[in-house]
Coordinates of C-alpha atoms and ligand atoms in Angstrom, one line a residue:
M2 CA -14.9 6.6 -9.5
A3 CA -11.7 3.9 -8.6
D4 CA -10.4 3.8 -4.9
T5 CA -7.2 5.5 -4.4
I6 CA -5.0 4.4 -2.4
A7 CA -1.4 5.3 -1.0
V8 CA 0.9 2.6 0.8
L9 CA 3.3 4.7 2.9
S10 CA 6.4 4.6 5.7
L11 CA 8.9 6.6 6.1
K12 CA 11.3 3.9 6.4
G13 CA 12.0 0.3 4.7
G14 CA 10.9 -3.2 5.0
T15 CA 8.1 -2.3 7.4
G16 CA 5.8 -4.5 4.8
K17 CA 4.7 -1.6 2.2
T18 CA 4.5 -3.9 -0.6
T19 CA 3.9 -6.9 0.4
T20 CA 0.7 -5.6 2.0
V21 CA -0.4 -3.7 -1.4
R22 CA 0.9 -6.6 -3.2
T23 CA -1.9 -9.0 -1.2
L24 CA -4.9 -6.3 -0.5
A25 CA -4.6 -6.1 -4.4
D26 CA -5.0 -10.8 -3.5
V27 CA -8.1 -10.1 -1.4
L28 CA -9.8 -7.8 -3.4
R29 CA -9.4 -9.2 -6.5
R30 CA -11.0 -12.4 -5.4
V31 CA -14.1 -10.3 -4.1
G32 CA -14.7 -9.7 -7.7
L33 CA -12.6 -5.2 -7.4
D34 CA -10.9 -4.6 -10.1
V35 CA -7.9 -3.6 -8.6
L36 CA -5.1 -2.2 -10.0
A37 CA -1.4 -1.4 -8.2
I38 CA 0.9 0.9 -9.0
D39 CA 4.8 -0.1 -8.0
L40 CA 6.0 3.6 -7.2
D41 CA 9.3 2.3 -5.7
P42 CA 12.6 2.3 -8.0
Q43 CA 13.6 -0.8 -6.2
G44 CA 10.5 -2.4 -8.9
N45 CA 9.7 -5.5 -5.1
L46 CA 5.9 -4.6 -6.1
S47 CA 6.3 -5.5 -10.0
D48 CA 9.2 -8.6 -8.7
Y49 CA 5.8 -9.7 -6.9
F50 CA 3.5 -10.0 -9.2
D51 CA 6.0 -11.6 -11.4
V52 CA 6.5 -9.5 -13.9
P53 CA 9.1 -9.8 -17.0
A54 CA 12.0 -7.5 -16.0
D55 CA 12.3 -5.9 -19.2
A56 CA 8.5 -5.3 -18.9
A57 CA 7.3 -1.8 -20.8
P58 CA 6.4 1.0 -21.0
T59 CA 6.7 1.4 -16.8
I60 CA 5.7 4.4 -14.3
A61 CA 8.7 5.8 -15.2
D62 CA 7.8 6.0 -18.5
V63 CA 4.3 6.9 -17.4
L64 CA 5.3 9.8 -15.2
S65 CA 7.7 11.3 -17.8
G66 CA 5.1 12.2 -20.4
D67 CA 6.1 9.0 -22.5
A68 CA 3.2 6.5 -22.2
K69 CA -0.4 6.1 -20.5
V70 CA -0.9 4.4 -18.0
K71 CA -3.2 2.1 -19.6
A72 CA 0.1 0.9 -21.9
A73 CA 1.4 0.9 -19.1
E74 CA -0.1 -1.6 -17.6
H75 CA 0.7 -5.4 -17.5
D76 CA -1.9 -8.0 -15.4
G77 CA -3.5 -5.3 -13.4
I78 CA 0.0 -3.5 -12.6
V79 CA 2.0 -0.6 -13.3
P80 CA 5.7 -1.8 -12.5
A81 CA 8.6 0.4 -12.0
S82 CA 12.1 -0.2 -12.8
P83 CA 15.3 1.4 -11.1
I84 CA 14.6 4.2 -14.2
L85 CA 12.1 5.6 -11.5
A86 CA 15.2 7.5 -9.7
E87 CA 16.4 9.2 -12.6
V88 CA 13.1 10.0 -13.2
E89 CA 12.4 11.7 -9.5
R90 CA 14.9 13.9 -10.4
A91 CA 14.7 14.4 -13.9
M92 CA 10.5 15.9 -12.5
S93 CA 11.9 18.2 -9.6
G94 CA 12.6 20.3 -11.3
R95 CA 8.9 20.5 -13.0
M96 CA 6.6 23.0 -12.7
G97 CA 3.7 20.8 -11.3
R98 CA 6.0 18.3 -10.5
E99 CA 3.9 17.1 -7.3
L100 CA 0.9 16.5 -9.0
V101 CA 2.8 14.4 -12.8
L102 CA 0.8 11.2 -10.9
K103 CA -2.5 12.8 -10.2
K104 CA -2.7 14.2 -14.2
A105 CA -2.0 10.6 -15.2
L106 CA -4.5 8.7 -13.9
R107 CA -7.1 10.5 -14.3
D108 CA -8.3 8.1 -16.8
A109 CA -8.2 5.3 -14.7
R110 CA -9.8 5.8 -12.4
R111 CA -13.1 5.9 -14.7
Q112 CA -11.6 1.9 -15.6
H113 CA -10.9 0.8 -11.6
D114 CA -12.6 -0.2 -8.8
V115 CA -9.5 0.3 -6.3
V116 CA -5.9 1.5 -7.5
L117 CA -3.5 0.4 -5.0
I118 CA -0.2 3.1 -5.2
D119 CA 3.4 1.3 -3.9
C120 CA 4.9 4.2 -2.3
P121 CA 9.4 4.2 -2.1
P122 CA 10.7 4.3 1.7
A123 CA 11.6 8.0 1.3
L124 CA 8.6 10.3 2.3
G125 CA 10.5 12.0 -1.5
L126 CA 8.4 13.6 -4.8
L127 CA 7.8 10.1 -5.5
T128 CA 6.1 9.5 -2.1
V129 CA 3.9 13.0 -2.2
N130 CA 2.9 12.1 -6.0
G131 CA 1.4 9.0 -4.4
L132 CA -0.3 11.6 -2.0
V133 CA -1.4 13.6 -4.5
A134 CA -3.0 11.3 -7.0
A135 CA -5.5 9.6 -3.5
D136 CA -7.9 10.0 -1.7
W137 CA -6.2 7.6 1.0
A138 CA -3.3 6.9 2.9
L139 CA -2.4 3.7 4.7
I140 CA 0.2 3.9 6.6
S141 CA 2.3 0.5 7.2
S142 CA 4.3 0.8 10.8
E143 CA 6.7 -2.0 11.9
A144 CA 5.9 -3.4 15.5
Q145 CA 9.5 -1.3 17.0
Y146 CA 10.3 1.0 19.6
F147 CA 10.5 3.9 16.3
A148 CA 6.4 2.7 15.3
L149 CA 5.6 5.7 16.6
Q150 CA 8.4 8.2 15.5
G151 CA 7.7 6.6 12.5
V152 CA 3.9 6.9 12.0
Q153 CA 4.8 10.3 13.5
G154 CA 7.1 11.0 10.6
A155 CA 4.5 10.3 7.4
L156 CA 2.0 11.5 9.1
E157 CA 3.8 15.2 8.6
V158 CA 4.2 15.2 4.9
I159 CA 0.4 13.6 4.6
E160 CA -0.7 16.5 5.9
Q161 CA 1.4 18.8 3.7
A162 CA 0.4 16.7 1.1
K163 CA -2.6 18.0 1.6
E164 CA -2.3 21.1 2.5
Y165 CA -0.6 22.0 -0.7
Y166 CA -2.5 19.6 -2.9
N167 CA -5.2 17.3 -2.4
A168 CA -7.7 18.5 0.3
G169 CA -9.4 15.5 -0.2
L170 CA -7.3 12.7 0.7
E171 CA -8.1 10.6 3.8
F172 CA -5.7 9.4 6.7
L173 CA -6.3 5.6 6.7
G174 CA -4.9 4.7 9.3
V175 CA -2.2 2.7 10.5
V176 CA -1.9 -0.9 10.3
M177 CA 1.0 -2.4 12.7
N178 CA 3.0 -5.6 10.0
I179 CA 6.0 -7.6 10.2
A180 CA 4.4 -8.2 13.8
D181 CA 5.0 -11.2 16.8
M182 CA 2.4 -10.0 19.7
R183 CA 4.4 -12.6 21.5
T184 CA 6.7 -10.1 22.8
V185 CA 6.5 -7.3 25.1
H186 CA 8.4 -5.9 22.3
S187 CA 6.0 -6.0 20.1
R188 CA 2.9 -5.2 22.4
D189 CA 3.7 -2.3 23.4
A190 CA 4.8 -0.7 19.9
Y191 CA 1.1 -1.2 19.0
E192 CA -1.0 -0.1 23.0
Q193 CA 1.8 3.7 22.1
L194 CA 0.3 3.3 18.3
K195 CA -3.4 3.3 20.3
E196 CA -2.9 5.6 22.0
A197 CA -1.6 8.1 19.7
F198 CA -4.4 6.8 17.2
A199 CA -6.5 5.2 18.4
E200 CA -9.5 3.9 16.3
K201 CA -6.9 4.8 13.4
V202 CA -5.2 2.4 14.8
F203 CA -6.5 -1.4 12.3
D204 CA -7.5 -4.0 14.8
S205 CA -5.6 -6.2 12.3
V206 CA -2.1 -7.2 12.8
I207 CA 0.2 -8.4 10.5
R208 CA 1.8 -11.6 12.3
S209 CA 5.8 -11.6 10.8
S210 CA 6.3 -15.3 10.1
I211 CA 9.5 -16.1 7.5
A212 CA 6.5 -18.0 5.2
Y213 CA 6.3 -13.6 4.0
A214 CA 10.0 -14.4 2.2
E215 CA 9.0 -17.9 0.7
S216 CA 5.8 -17.1 -0.5
A217 CA 7.5 -13.8 -2.5
E218 CA 10.7 -16.0 -3.8
R219 CA 8.1 -18.0 -5.4
A220 CA 5.5 -16.0 -6.9
T221 CA 2.8 -17.1 -5.0
S222 CA -0.1 -14.6 -2.9
I223 CA 0.2 -16.0 1.1
L224 CA -3.0 -16.1 0.3
D225 CA -2.4 -19.5 -0.4
Y226 CA 0.4 -20.1 0.3
R227 CA -0.7 -20.3 3.9
P228 CA -4.1 -19.3 4.1
D229 CA -4.2 -19.9 8.1
L230 CA -1.8 -16.4 7.5
G231 CA -3.4 -14.9 4.7
A232 CA -6.5 -15.1 7.4
D233 CA -4.7 -10.9 9.0
Y234 CA -5.0 -9.6 5.4
V235 CA -8.3 -10.3 4.8
A236 CA -9.6 -8.9 8.6
L237 CA -7.8 -6.0 7.1
A238 CA -9.3 -6.1 3.9
D239 CA -12.3 -6.0 5.3
E240 CA -11.5 -3.1 8.4
V241 CA -10.1 -0.9 4.8
L242 CA -13.6 -1.4 3.0
A243 CA -15.3 -0.7 5.8
R244 CA -13.7 2.7 6.4
I245 CA -13.6 3.7 2.1
G246 CA -17.6 2.5 2.5
Q247 CA -17.6 -0.2 -0.3
D248 CA -19.9 -2.8 1.4
A249 CA -20.6 -4.3 -1.2
A250 CA -17.4 -5.7 -1.3
R251 CA -17.4 -6.2 1.9
R252 CA -20.1 -9.0 2.2
R253 CA -18.6 -10.3 -0.7
L254 CA -15.5 -10.8 1.5
Q255 CA -17.7 -13.0 4.9
P256 CA -17.0 -16.1 2.8
L257 CA -13.4 -16.2 2.6
R258 CA -13.1 -14.7 6.4
A259 CA -15.2 -18.6 7.2
E260 CA -12.7 -19.7 5.7
A261 CA -9.3 -18.6 6.8
T262 CA -10.5 -18.3 9.7
S263 CA -12.1 -22.6 9.8
Ligands
ADP28 N1 4.4 -10.2 8.0 C1 5.7 -10.6 7.7 N2 6.0 -11.2 8.6 C2 7.4 -11.4 7.9 N3 7.9 -11.2 6.8 C3 7.2 -10.7 6.2 C4 6.5 -9.8 7.0 N4 5.7 -8.7 5.9 C5 6.6 -8.7 4.4 N5 7.6 -9.1 5.2 C6 9.3 -9.8 4.4 O1 9.9 -8.1 5.4 C7 10.4 -7.9 3.9 C8 10.3 -6.8 3.4 O2 9.3 -6.8 3.0 P1 8.3 -5.4 1.7 O3 6.4 -6.0 2.1 O4 8.8 -5.3 0.4 O5 8.7 -3.8 2.6 P2 8.9 -2.2 2.0 O6 8.2 -2.3 1.2 O7 7.7 -1.4 3.8 O8 10.3 -2.2 1.3 C9 10.4 -8.9 2.4 O9 11.6 -9.6 2.7 C10 9.1 -9.3 2.6 O10 9.1 -10.4 1.9
MG29 MG1 8.6 -2.0 -0.9

């Protein structure tokens, strides 16, 4: 069964989608079969993977019950489109509305090693569906003074998903993203997170760089565009694989780590 990881945060712009995109890249490079799911009506993940805008079916069709996940996979990603916002509204009146994605993913979880879910920047029904379908919740945090509140808010939703719908859900950790550790500001935010969440905070911090926007525009992975920066995500992937117990994949990652830091 695939390890299913939902990536979330209270707000937009915290690097969630870039995290899903780049972790998918790193894990594929060590031979894992990764399915990425775009659960955001904005469809940024689909753009980052260069899925054509008219690709069909999409996750909206899956959640409406009109398509299987397998049919909606386009080169390892199930894309989203703006229609998804309407589908979310329609779902909210249905019985079992929190369990729709979980049910839809049942077969896909047998066919892949890892499923990564990119949640929208709000803690609504789509994010709840992501959390209910997941084994692990990964919080992406901004490197700002309000980081702590943001992470606490996301954790409350994780706890509720766990209590009501998914007892097996585990908090994988929180990664500080888009950080400039040369500033007191970012360092303070990191210390606050460490104080509150201790070992749940990943040691790997994703440094801020304009190269991320450039590589997104070119639909190129940061691992190829700027391997020196991509090293942050290789280090994060190493910690993620350790926490989910994928030790063989973690060993295959070591040459990439050495390469990235050399
Ligand atoms: N490490 C980074 N440094 C600088 N900019 C980044 C970094 N990661 C992502 N970005 C940029 O920040 C913006 C938001 O990132 P994104 O991953 O789409 O966040 P979210 O999914 O949380 O809204 C995008 O323009 C993206 O290119
Ligand atoms: Mg996003």
